[in-house]
mmCIF file of C-alpha atoms in Angstrom:
data_model
loop_
_atom_site.group_PDB
_atom_site.id
_atom_site.type_symbol
_atom_site.label_atom_id
_atom_site.label_comp_id
_atom_site.label_asym_id
_atom_site.label_seq_id
_atom_site.Cartn_x
_atom_site.Cartn_y
_atom_site.Cartn_z
ATOM 1 C CA MET A 30 0.000 0.000 0.000
ATOM 2 C CA GLU A 31 1.506 3.330 -1.058
ATOM 3 C CA ASP A 32 2.275 6.044 1.469
ATOM 4 C CA SER A 33 -0.656 8.405 0.987
ATOM 5 C CA THR A 34 0.982 11.043 3.194
ATOM 6 C CA LEU A 35 3.466 11.686 0.366
ATOM 7 C CA LYS A 36 1.134 11.233 -2.582
ATOM 8 C CA THR A 37 0.334 14.282 -4.668
ATOM 9 C CA TYR A 38 -2.002 14.360 -7.657
ATOM 10 C CA ASP A 39 -1.748 16.115 -11.000
ATOM 11 C CA ILE A 40 -5.162 17.494 -11.954
ATOM 12 C CA VAL A 41 -5.776 18.996 -15.387
ATOM 13 C CA SER A 42 -8.299 21.835 -15.166
ATOM 14 C CA ILE A 43 -10.088 22.957 -18.328
ATOM 15 C CA ASP A 44 -12.151 26.068 -17.644
ATOM 16 C CA GLY A 45 -14.026 25.890 -20.967
ATOM 17 C CA ASP A 46 -16.728 28.355 -21.967
ATOM 18 C CA GLY A 47 -19.469 30.537 -20.516
ATOM 19 C CA ILE A 48 -19.687 30.051 -16.763
ATOM 20 C CA GLY A 49 -17.057 27.298 -16.983
ATOM 21 C CA PRO A 50 -14.136 29.456 -15.783
ATOM 22 C CA GLU A 51 -16.113 30.735 -12.790
ATOM 23 C CA VAL A 52 -17.333 27.363 -11.527
ATOM 24 C CA CYS A 53 -14.072 25.558 -12.308
ATOM 25 C CA GLN A 54 -11.925 28.120 -10.484
ATOM 26 C CA ALA A 55 -14.365 28.148 -7.571
ATOM 27 C CA THR A 56 -14.006 24.378 -7.313
ATOM 28 C CA VAL A 57 -10.211 24.553 -7.428
ATOM 29 C CA ARG A 58 -10.345 26.913 -4.467
ATOM 30 C CA VAL A 59 -12.637 24.565 -2.515
ATOM 31 C CA LEU A 60 -10.489 21.532 -3.325
ATOM 32 C CA GLU A 61 -7.342 23.286 -2.130
ATOM 33 C CA GLU A 62 -9.133 24.341 1.052
ATOM 34 C CA ALA A 63 -10.212 20.753 1.696
ATOM 35 C CA CYS A 64 -6.950 19.030 0.786
ATOM 36 C CA GLY A 65 -4.308 21.603 1.666
ATOM 37 C CA HIS A 66 -2.175 23.377 -0.885
ATOM 38 C CA GLY A 67 0.389 20.609 -1.332
ATOM 39 C CA ARG A 68 -1.721 17.604 -2.284
ATOM 40 C CA LEU A 69 -3.231 18.696 -5.616
ATOM 41 C CA HIS A 70 -1.214 20.170 -8.467
ATOM 42 C CA PHE A 71 -3.528 21.883 -10.952
ATOM 43 C CA ILE A 72 -2.453 22.141 -14.586
ATOM 44 C CA GLU A 73 -4.527 24.666 -16.540
ATOM 45 C CA CYS A 74 -5.184 23.628 -20.148
ATOM 46 C CA ALA A 75 -7.103 25.149 -23.046
ATOM 47 C CA GLY A 76 -10.153 23.700 -24.753
ATOM 48 C CA GLY A 77 -13.769 24.326 -25.684
ATOM 49 C CA ALA A 78 -15.811 26.241 -28.213
ATOM 50 C CA GLY A 79 -14.068 29.541 -27.511
ATOM 51 C CA HIS A 80 -10.688 27.977 -28.140
ATOM 52 C CA TYR A 81 -12.024 26.436 -31.343
ATOM 53 C CA ARG A 82 -13.191 29.848 -32.499
ATOM 54 C CA ARG A 83 -9.777 31.349 -31.746
ATOM 55 C CA ALA A 84 -7.451 28.533 -32.788
ATOM 56 C CA GLY A 85 -9.500 25.992 -34.766
ATOM 57 C CA GLN A 86 -9.226 23.224 -32.146
ATOM 58 C CA VAL A 87 -11.763 22.218 -29.508
ATOM 59 C CA LEU A 88 -9.290 19.805 -27.880
ATOM 60 C CA PRO A 89 -5.666 20.749 -28.621
ATOM 61 C CA GLU A 90 -3.330 17.769 -28.732
ATOM 62 C CA GLU A 91 -1.243 19.180 -25.885
ATOM 63 C CA THR A 92 -4.389 19.318 -23.744
ATOM 64 C CA PHE A 93 -5.206 15.719 -24.584
ATOM 65 C CA VAL A 94 -1.673 14.579 -23.689
ATOM 66 C CA ALA A 95 -1.865 16.420 -20.362
ATOM 67 C CA CYS A 96 -5.244 14.787 -19.646
ATOM 68 C CA ARG A 97 -3.911 11.365 -20.571
ATOM 69 C CA ASP A 98 -0.946 11.731 -18.239
ATOM 70 C CA ALA A 99 -2.759 13.377 -15.314
ATOM 71 C CA ASP A 100 -4.330 11.680 -12.313
ATOM 72 C CA ALA A 101 -7.733 13.279 -13.041
ATOM 73 C CA ILE A 102 -9.465 15.968 -15.115
ATOM 74 C CA LEU A 103 -11.667 18.780 -13.792
ATOM 75 C CA HIS A 104 -13.807 20.532 -16.413
ATOM 76 C CA GLY A 105 -15.942 23.646 -16.084
ATOM 77 C CA ALA A 106 -18.342 23.651 -19.032
ATOM 78 C CA ALA A 107 -18.142 23.901 -22.820
ATOM 79 C CA GLY A 108 -20.246 25.315 -25.633
ATOM 80 C CA LEU A 109 -21.172 28.678 -27.118
ATOM 81 C CA PRO A 110 -24.226 29.676 -29.195
ATOM 82 C CA GLY A 111 -23.571 29.631 -32.910
ATOM 83 C CA VAL A 112 -20.233 27.833 -32.680
ATOM 84 C CA THR A 113 -21.093 24.727 -34.687
ATOM 85 C CA TYR A 114 -19.628 22.395 -37.258
ATOM 86 C CA ASP A 115 -20.842 22.388 -40.851
ATOM 87 C CA ASP A 116 -23.319 19.613 -40.045
ATOM 88 C CA GLY A 117 -24.999 21.805 -37.411
ATOM 89 C CA THR A 118 -23.762 19.916 -34.331
ATOM 90 C CA GLU A 119 -22.296 21.938 -31.495
ATOM 91 C CA VAL A 120 -18.533 22.262 -31.200
ATOM 92 C CA GLY A 121 -18.477 22.565 -27.415
ATOM 93 C CA ASN A 122 -19.821 19.064 -26.798
ATOM 94 C CA ASP A 123 -16.898 17.669 -28.749
ATOM 95 C CA LEU A 124 -14.415 18.519 -25.984
ATOM 96 C CA HIS A 125 -15.537 15.964 -23.467
ATOM 97 C CA LEU A 126 -16.838 13.583 -26.147
ATOM 98 C CA ARG A 127 -13.341 13.324 -27.622
ATOM 99 C CA LEU A 128 -11.852 12.824 -24.181
ATOM 100 C CA ARG A 129 -14.566 10.279 -23.440
ATOM 101 C CA PHE A 130 -13.721 8.131 -26.453
ATOM 102 C CA ARG A 131 -9.944 8.616 -26.529
ATOM 103 C CA LEU A 132 -9.554 7.871 -22.811
ATOM 104 C CA ASP A 133 -12.268 5.175 -22.846
ATOM 105 C CA LEU A 134 -14.384 6.763 -20.110
ATOM 106 C CA TYR A 135 -17.103 4.154 -20.406
ATOM 107 C CA ALA A 136 -19.102 4.799 -17.214
ATOM 108 C CA ASN A 137 -20.883 8.115 -16.728
ATOM 109 C CA VAL A 138 -21.864 8.338 -13.067
ATOM 110 C CA ARG A 139 -24.705 10.724 -12.172
ATOM 111 C CA PRO A 140 -25.631 10.783 -8.459
ATOM 112 C CA ILE A 141 -29.209 11.880 -7.729
ATOM 113 C CA ARG A 142 -29.401 12.918 -4.085
ATOM 114 C CA LEU A 143 -31.763 15.209 -2.212
ATOM 115 C CA TRP A 144 -29.562 17.297 0.061
ATOM 116 C CA ARG A 145 -30.626 18.832 3.341
ATOM 117 C CA GLY A 146 -31.624 22.436 2.736
ATOM 118 C CA VAL A 147 -32.970 21.789 -0.788
ATOM 119 C CA ALA A 148 -36.693 21.571 -1.398
ATOM 120 C CA SER A 149 -37.691 18.911 -3.916
ATOM 121 C CA PRO A 150 -40.489 19.812 -6.340
ATOM 122 C CA LEU A 151 -41.922 16.424 -5.389
ATOM 123 C CA ALA A 152 -44.235 16.883 -2.436
ATOM 124 C CA GLY A 153 -43.355 15.111 0.780
ATOM 125 C CA TRP A 154 -39.804 14.000 -0.030
ATOM 126 C CA GLN A 155 -37.158 14.956 2.519
ATOM 127 C CA ALA A 156 -33.359 14.951 2.532
ATOM 128 C CA GLY A 157 -31.949 11.459 2.206
ATOM 129 C CA THR A 158 -35.149 9.886 0.916
ATOM 130 C CA ILE A 159 -33.996 10.288 -2.709
ATOM 131 C CA ASP A 160 -30.507 8.878 -3.157
ATOM 132 C CA TYR A 161 -29.675 6.821 -6.246
ATOM 133 C CA VAL A 162 -27.066 6.765 -8.994
ATOM 134 C CA ILE A 163 -27.575 6.550 -12.737
ATOM 135 C CA VAL A 164 -24.752 4.697 -14.473
ATOM 136 C CA ARG A 165 -24.876 5.613 -18.127
ATOM 137 C CA GLU A 166 -22.922 3.576 -20.671
ATOM 138 C CA ASN A 167 -20.742 6.306 -22.117
ATOM 139 C CA THR A 168 -19.052 5.102 -25.317
ATOM 140 C CA GLU A 169 -21.725 3.147 -27.213
ATOM 141 C CA GLY A 170 -25.472 3.410 -27.709
ATOM 142 C CA LEU A 171 -26.868 6.065 -30.000
ATOM 143 C CA TYR A 172 -24.009 8.471 -29.324
ATOM 144 C CA ALA A 173 -21.555 6.083 -30.973
ATOM 145 C CA SER A 174 -22.821 7.548 -34.248
ATOM 146 C CA ARG A 175 -21.510 11.014 -33.367
ATOM 147 C CA GLY A 176 -19.852 12.279 -36.562
ATOM 148 C CA ALA A 177 -20.693 9.108 -38.471
ATOM 149 C CA GLY A 178 -24.399 9.439 -39.229
ATOM 150 C CA VAL A 179 -25.709 9.709 -42.779
ATOM 151 C CA THR A 180 -27.737 12.443 -44.429
ATOM 152 C CA LEU A 181 -28.961 11.987 -48.013
ATOM 153 C CA ARG A 182 -30.088 14.816 -50.277
ATOM 154 C CA GLY A 183 -31.850 16.635 -47.458
ATOM 155 C CA GLU A 184 -34.457 13.876 -47.406
ATOM 156 C CA LEU A 185 -33.133 11.234 -45.020
ATOM 157 C CA ALA A 186 -30.905 11.093 -41.940
ATOM 158 C CA THR A 187 -29.765 8.053 -39.985
ATOM 159 C CA ASP A 188 -27.706 7.361 -36.866
ATOM 160 C CA THR A 189 -26.925 3.830 -35.718
ATOM 161 C CA LEU A 190 -27.484 2.478 -32.196
ATOM 162 C CA VAL A 191 -24.479 0.359 -31.190
ATOM 163 C CA ILE A 192 -24.531 -2.173 -28.339
ATOM 164 C CA THR A 193 -21.617 -4.581 -27.831
ATOM 165 C CA ARG A 194 -21.159 -7.434 -25.381
ATOM 166 C CA ARG A 195 -17.877 -6.024 -24.077
ATOM 167 C CA GLY A 196 -19.279 -2.540 -23.564
ATOM 168 C CA THR A 197 -22.403 -3.794 -21.822
ATOM 169 C CA GLU A 198 -20.595 -6.296 -19.609
ATOM 170 C CA ARG A 199 -18.157 -3.760 -18.253
ATOM 171 C CA VAL A 200 -20.706 -1.059 -17.500
ATOM 172 C CA ALA A 201 -22.981 -3.655 -15.881
ATOM 173 C CA ARG A 202 -20.109 -4.873 -13.704
ATOM 174 C CA PHE A 203 -19.396 -1.269 -12.769
ATOM 175 C CA ALA A 204 -23.036 -0.784 -11.725
ATOM 176 C CA PHE A 205 -23.180 -3.951 -9.617
ATOM 177 C CA GLU A 206 -19.847 -3.210 -7.941
ATOM 178 C CA LEU A 207 -21.106 0.289 -7.148
ATOM 179 C CA ALA A 208 -24.294 -1.158 -5.639
ATOM 180 C CA ARG A 209 -22.169 -3.371 -3.395
ATOM 181 C CA ARG A 210 -20.391 -0.285 -2.018
ATOM 182 C CA ARG A 211 -23.600 1.639 -1.346
ATOM 183 C CA ASN A 212 -26.089 1.315 1.489
ATOM 184 C CA GLY A 213 -29.039 0.318 -0.662
ATOM 185 C CA ALA A 214 -32.168 2.173 -1.718
ATOM 186 C CA PRO A 215 -33.522 4.690 0.830
ATOM 187 C CA GLY A 216 -36.997 3.144 0.679
ATOM 188 C CA ASP A 217 -36.109 -0.365 1.806
ATOM 189 C CA GLY A 218 -32.334 -0.578 2.298
ATOM 190 C CA GLN A 219 -32.054 -3.140 -0.517
ATOM 191 C CA ARG A 220 -28.928 -3.070 -2.679
ATOM 192 C CA ARG A 221 -30.450 -3.065 -6.132
ATOM 193 C CA VAL A 222 -29.508 -2.525 -9.776
ATOM 194 C CA THR A 223 -32.273 -1.492 -12.162
ATOM 195 C CA ILE A 224 -31.614 -2.316 -15.808
ATOM 196 C CA CYS A 225 -33.316 0.312 -17.966
ATOM 197 C CA ASP A 226 -33.930 -0.318 -21.675
ATOM 198 C CA LYS A 227 -36.559 -0.786 -24.393
ATOM 199 C CA ALA A 228 -36.134 -4.532 -24.646
ATOM 200 C CA ASN A 229 -39.797 -4.934 -25.589
ATOM 201 C CA ILE A 230 -39.285 -3.065 -28.879
ATOM 202 C CA LEU A 231 -35.701 -3.209 -30.182
ATOM 203 C CA ARG A 232 -33.299 -6.132 -30.479
ATOM 204 C CA SER A 233 -30.374 -3.933 -29.472
ATOM 205 C CA TYR A 234 -31.982 -3.242 -26.100
ATOM 206 C CA ALA A 235 -33.071 -6.864 -25.674
ATOM 207 C CA PHE A 236 -29.391 -7.756 -26.140
ATOM 208 C CA PHE A 237 -28.374 -5.094 -23.600
ATOM 209 C CA ARG A 238 -30.808 -6.577 -21.072
ATOM 210 C CA ALA A 239 -29.671 -10.151 -21.730
ATOM 211 C CA VAL A 240 -26.005 -9.305 -21.201
ATOM 212 C CA CYS A 241 -26.798 -7.327 -18.043
ATOM 213 C CA ASN A 242 -28.766 -10.304 -16.731
ATOM 214 C CA GLU A 243 -25.745 -12.548 -17.320
ATOM 215 C CA VAL A 244 -23.599 -10.187 -15.264
ATOM 216 C CA ALA A 245 -26.281 -9.962 -12.560
ATOM 217 C CA ALA A 246 -26.084 -13.722 -12.043
ATOM 218 C CA ARG A 247 -22.600 -13.201 -10.542
ATOM 219 C CA TYR A 248 -23.949 -10.798 -7.906
ATOM 220 C CA GLY A 249 -26.372 -12.804 -5.832
ATOM 221 C CA ASP A 250 -26.162 -10.251 -3.002
ATOM 222 C CA VAL A 251 -27.574 -7.453 -5.194
ATOM 223 C CA ALA A 252 -31.228 -7.463 -6.252
ATOM 224 C CA ILE A 253 -32.026 -7.035 -9.948
ATOM 225 C CA ASP A 254 -34.862 -4.940 -11.319
ATOM 226 C CA HIS A 255 -35.988 -4.129 -14.873
ATOM 227 C CA ALA A 256 -37.682 -1.023 -16.218
ATOM 228 C CA TYR A 257 -38.541 0.307 -19.653
ATOM 229 C CA ALA A 258 -37.163 3.761 -20.369
ATOM 230 C CA ASP A 259 -40.587 5.345 -20.775
ATOM 231 C CA ALA A 260 -42.115 3.756 -17.656
ATOM 232 C CA ILE A 261 -39.204 4.637 -15.403
ATOM 233 C CA THR A 262 -39.794 8.346 -16.012
ATOM 234 C CA VAL A 263 -43.036 7.918 -14.078
ATOM 235 C CA HIS A 264 -41.442 5.823 -11.336
ATOM 236 C CA LEU A 265 -38.594 8.314 -10.766
ATOM 237 C CA VAL A 266 -41.226 10.940 -9.989
ATOM 238 C CA LYS A 267 -43.706 8.823 -8.015
ATOM 239 C CA ARG A 268 -41.408 6.446 -6.088
ATOM 240 C CA PRO A 269 -37.786 7.622 -6.330
ATOM 241 C CA GLY A 270 -36.937 6.056 -2.971
ATOM 242 C CA PHE A 271 -37.114 2.605 -4.572
ATOM 243 C CA TYR A 272 -33.987 3.172 -6.665
ATOM 244 C CA ASP A 273 -30.372 2.474 -5.752
ATOM 245 C CA VAL A 274 -28.334 2.094 -8.968
ATOM 246 C CA ILE A 275 -29.749 2.357 -12.496
ATOM 247 C CA VAL A 276 -27.706 1.164 -15.480
ATOM 248 C CA THR A 277 -28.737 2.131 -18.983
ATOM 249 C CA GLU A 278 -27.725 2.978 -22.538
ATOM 250 C CA ASN A 279 -26.065 6.278 -23.426
ATOM 251 C CA MET A 280 -29.011 8.309 -24.727
ATOM 252 C CA PHE A 281 -31.471 7.044 -22.114
ATOM 253 C CA GLY A 282 -28.958 7.825 -19.372
ATOM 254 C CA ASP A 283 -28.501 11.348 -20.674
ATOM 255 C CA ILE A 284 -32.236 12.021 -20.539
ATOM 256 C CA LEU A 285 -33.024 10.228 -17.277
ATOM 257 C CA SER A 286 -30.193 11.906 -15.374
ATOM 258 C CA ASP A 287 -31.632 15.336 -16.197
ATOM 259 C CA LEU A 288 -35.066 14.189 -15.051
ATOM 260 C CA GLY A 289 -33.573 12.855 -11.841
ATOM 261 C CA ALA A 290 -31.692 16.108 -11.270
ATOM 262 C CA ALA A 291 -34.945 18.055 -11.574
ATOM 263 C CA THR A 292 -36.428 16.063 -8.679
ATOM 264 C CA VAL A 293 -33.587 17.072 -6.313
ATOM 265 C CA GLY A 294 -33.123 20.733 -7.192
ATOM 266 C CA GLY A 295 -31.988 20.948 -10.810
ATOM 267 C CA LEU A 296 -28.856 20.712 -12.917
ATOM 268 C CA GLY A 297 -27.129 23.386 -10.860
ATOM 269 C CA ILE A 298 -26.692 20.818 -8.098
ATOM 270 C CA ALA A 299 -26.050 17.772 -10.316
ATOM 271 C CA ALA A 300 -22.558 16.296 -10.189
ATOM 272 C CA SER A 301 -21.100 14.039 -12.857
ATOM 273 C CA ALA A 302 -18.118 11.719 -13.288
ATOM 274 C CA GLU A 303 -16.953 10.019 -16.484
ATOM 275 C CA LEU A 304 -14.811 7.059 -15.516
ATOM 276 C CA GLY A 305 -12.701 4.436 -17.191
ATOM 277 C CA ASP A 306 -10.289 1.859 -15.850
ATOM 278 C CA ARG A 307 -7.436 4.398 -15.660
ATOM 279 C CA HIS A 308 -8.845 7.884 -16.252
ATOM 280 C CA GLY A 309 -11.556 10.105 -14.778
ATOM 281 C CA LEU A 310 -13.182 13.369 -15.889
ATOM 282 C CA PHE A 311 -15.342 15.380 -13.500
ATOM 283 C CA GLN A 312 -17.751 18.221 -14.290
ATOM 284 C CA GLY A 313 -21.162 19.533 -13.363
ATOM 285 C CA ALA A 314 -24.020 18.125 -15.426
ATOM 286 C CA HIS A 315 -25.192 21.603 -16.455
ATOM 287 C CA GLY A 316 -24.288 23.551 -19.573
ATOM 288 C CA SER A 317 -22.136 26.640 -20.093
ATOM 289 C CA ALA A 318 -24.972 29.208 -19.595
ATOM 290 C CA PRO A 319 -23.239 31.955 -21.620
ATOM 291 C CA ASP A 320 -26.110 34.360 -20.914
ATOM 292 C CA ILE A 321 -24.899 34.781 -17.311
ATOM 293 C CA ALA A 322 -21.163 34.313 -17.903
ATOM 294 C CA GLY A 323 -18.919 36.811 -16.166
ATOM 295 C CA GLN A 324 -21.677 38.100 -13.881
ATOM 296 C CA ASP A 325 -20.763 36.070 -10.769
ATOM 297 C CA ALA A 326 -24.308 34.706 -11.010
ATOM 298 C CA ALA A 327 -23.622 31.013 -11.642
ATOM 299 C CA SER A 328 -23.921 28.351 -8.986
ATOM 300 C CA PRO A 329 -20.661 26.438 -8.424
ATOM 301 C CA VAL A 330 -22.387 23.679 -6.426
ATOM 302 C CA ALA A 331 -22.574 21.034 -9.190
ATOM 303 C CA THR A 332 -18.885 21.449 -10.045
ATOM 304 C CA ILE A 333 -17.862 21.500 -6.381
ATOM 305 C CA LEU A 334 -19.759 18.245 -5.799
ATOM 306 C CA SER A 335 -18.096 16.829 -8.927
ATOM 307 C CA GLY A 336 -14.770 17.772 -7.332
ATOM 308 C CA ALA A 337 -15.789 15.737 -4.285
ATOM 309 C CA LEU A 338 -16.503 12.795 -6.589
ATOM 310 C CA MET A 339 -13.002 13.257 -7.986
ATOM 311 C CA LEU A 340 -11.419 13.097 -4.542
ATOM 312 C CA ARG A 341 -13.411 9.980 -3.672
ATOM 313 C CA TRP A 342 -12.336 8.314 -6.924
ATOM 314 C CA LEU A 343 -8.686 9.203 -6.281
ATOM 315 C CA GLY A 344 -8.964 7.978 -2.715
ATOM 316 C CA GLU A 345 -10.397 4.623 -3.764
ATOM 317 C CA ARG A 346 -7.859 4.141 -6.567
ATOM 318 C CA HIS A 347 -4.862 4.998 -4.418
ATOM 319 C CA GLU A 348 -6.112 3.758 -1.041
ATOM 320 C CA ASP A 349 -5.753 7.323 0.186
ATOM 321 C CA ASP A 350 -7.904 7.853 3.259
ATOM 322 C CA GLU A 351 -7.117 11.580 3.312
ATOM 323 C CA MET A 352 -8.730 12.062 -0.095
ATOM 324 C CA LEU A 353 -11.780 10.080 0.997
ATOM 325 C CA ALA A 354 -12.092 12.190 4.133
ATOM 326 C CA ALA A 355 -11.710 15.414 2.123
ATOM 327 C CA ALA A 356 -14.533 14.323 -0.200
ATOM 328 C CA GLN A 357 -16.806 13.751 2.796
ATOM 329 C CA ARG A 358 -15.890 17.150 4.263
ATOM 330 C CA ILE A 359 -16.743 18.928 1.016
ATOM 331 C CA GLU A 360 -20.127 17.244 0.783
ATOM 332 C CA ALA A 361 -20.851 18.073 4.424
ATOM 333 C CA ALA A 362 -19.778 21.687 3.845
ATOM 334 C CA VAL A 363 -22.046 21.990 0.798
ATOM 335 C CA GLU A 364 -24.964 20.613 2.778
ATOM 336 C CA THR A 365 -24.257 23.090 5.579
ATOM 337 C CA VAL A 366 -24.158 25.994 3.136
ATOM 338 C CA LEU A 367 -27.388 24.954 1.422
ATOM 339 C CA GLY A 368 -29.092 25.343 4.801
ATOM 340 C CA GLU A 369 -27.848 28.918 5.222
ATOM 341 C CA PRO A 370 -30.340 31.421 3.702
ATOM 342 C CA LEU A 371 -27.661 33.965 2.749
ATOM 343 C CA ALA A 372 -25.515 31.355 0.969
ATOM 344 C CA VAL A 373 -28.147 29.626 -1.178
ATOM 345 C CA PRO A 374 -27.422 30.102 -4.900
ATOM 346 C CA ARG A 375 -29.915 31.738 -7.203
ATOM 347 C CA ASP A 376 -30.935 28.584 -9.056
ATOM 348 C CA LEU A 377 -32.177 27.154 -5.746
ATOM 349 C CA GLY A 378 -34.184 30.246 -4.884
ATOM 350 C CA GLY A 379 -31.537 32.184 -2.967
ATOM 351 C CA THR A 380 -29.569 35.319 -3.743
ATOM 352 C CA ALA A 381 -25.937 34.236 -3.234
ATOM 353 C CA ARG A 382 -23.466 34.815 -6.037
ATOM 354 C CA CYS A 383 -20.879 32.313 -7.199
ATOM 355 C CA SER A 384 -18.125 33.934 -5.145
ATOM 356 C CA GLU A 385 -20.345 34.062 -2.051
ATOM 357 C CA VAL A 386 -21.286 30.381 -2.282
ATOM 358 C CA THR A 387 -17.629 29.479 -2.786
ATOM 359 C CA GLU A 388 -16.508 31.495 0.229
ATOM 360 C CA ALA A 389 -19.276 29.979 2.361
ATOM 361 C CA VAL A 390 -18.201 26.432 1.437
ATOM 362 C CA CYS A 391 -14.557 27.248 2.175
ATOM 363 C CA ARG A 392 -15.569 28.773 5.491
ATOM 364 C CA ALA A 393 -17.549 25.659 6.400
ATOM 365 C CA LEU A 394 -14.464 23.541 5.660
ATOM 366 C CA ARG A 395 -12.286 25.404 8.153
ATOM 367 C CA PRO A 396 -11.933 24.049 11.713
#
């Protein structure tokens, strides 16, 4: 076991576009407050739609190399209105999509948790009663057609849904291993993986379900559940406490994670991690919100919570208890701040600016 007291970590930070620089820099400050100034070495790198507009590259090769060689990647946000490729797709999305595929970040982890101090739009649900994780397969599904779809004469367009055995097996294993580490669903304490698909309609999803079921057979201590992608949208609203871990295809995971975020306060509080066997990228689930960029109006909470996910991932990978403890302190500090009326960000109904929320979290981290 390595000596964690001497371990330092190289973290690439990519501010990106819109509110990205504000929330990314706020998170760097919180992470340094939680870990001390010697444990994390931040390497600032360029990328995003703004960089593409200036230099013709959304992900410069030197940025990719730095990401490949770093211990983790922290990203603010990417994308600007009107900055698109010739086919009409947005340039900004290409930053993390390229990192996703080149670094094989196959598991997109989206925690859905109702924090103390946040009012859910669902009546009667209190802090801790909604607490599940959506594990979205990140390199296949419908998004595998990114840049490879076909358009013919302005009359027809096609994109191909791709499901492989290898891709499904590894994301299913990830989901079941995650369920083993959790405390189970809030409603009944049962460790459970819900397999979400449209197996009743498409062969690709029937194959996804079959492979997930094969993996499930190796995890007798974790309950298995099945849900169709349309039906689960109702269940996530009416009985969210039933869910523990949900594993699903790329497009479905993208949609369901936004729905889940809405039930616990919105995208401004939604953390995200994109993980592979060796690399991890961490960013808030929200967009770049260029309409409020530079106004100190953005909420840094989603990115700060993503930073906590990063510390937990580093701690687990390197058996570093100090990183695990720092992740817990950040989450506790965020929960404390969300209960303080003067520190609640605007997207949650408060008046606090980005800098004020950041300072409040840092203050809560101090002894």
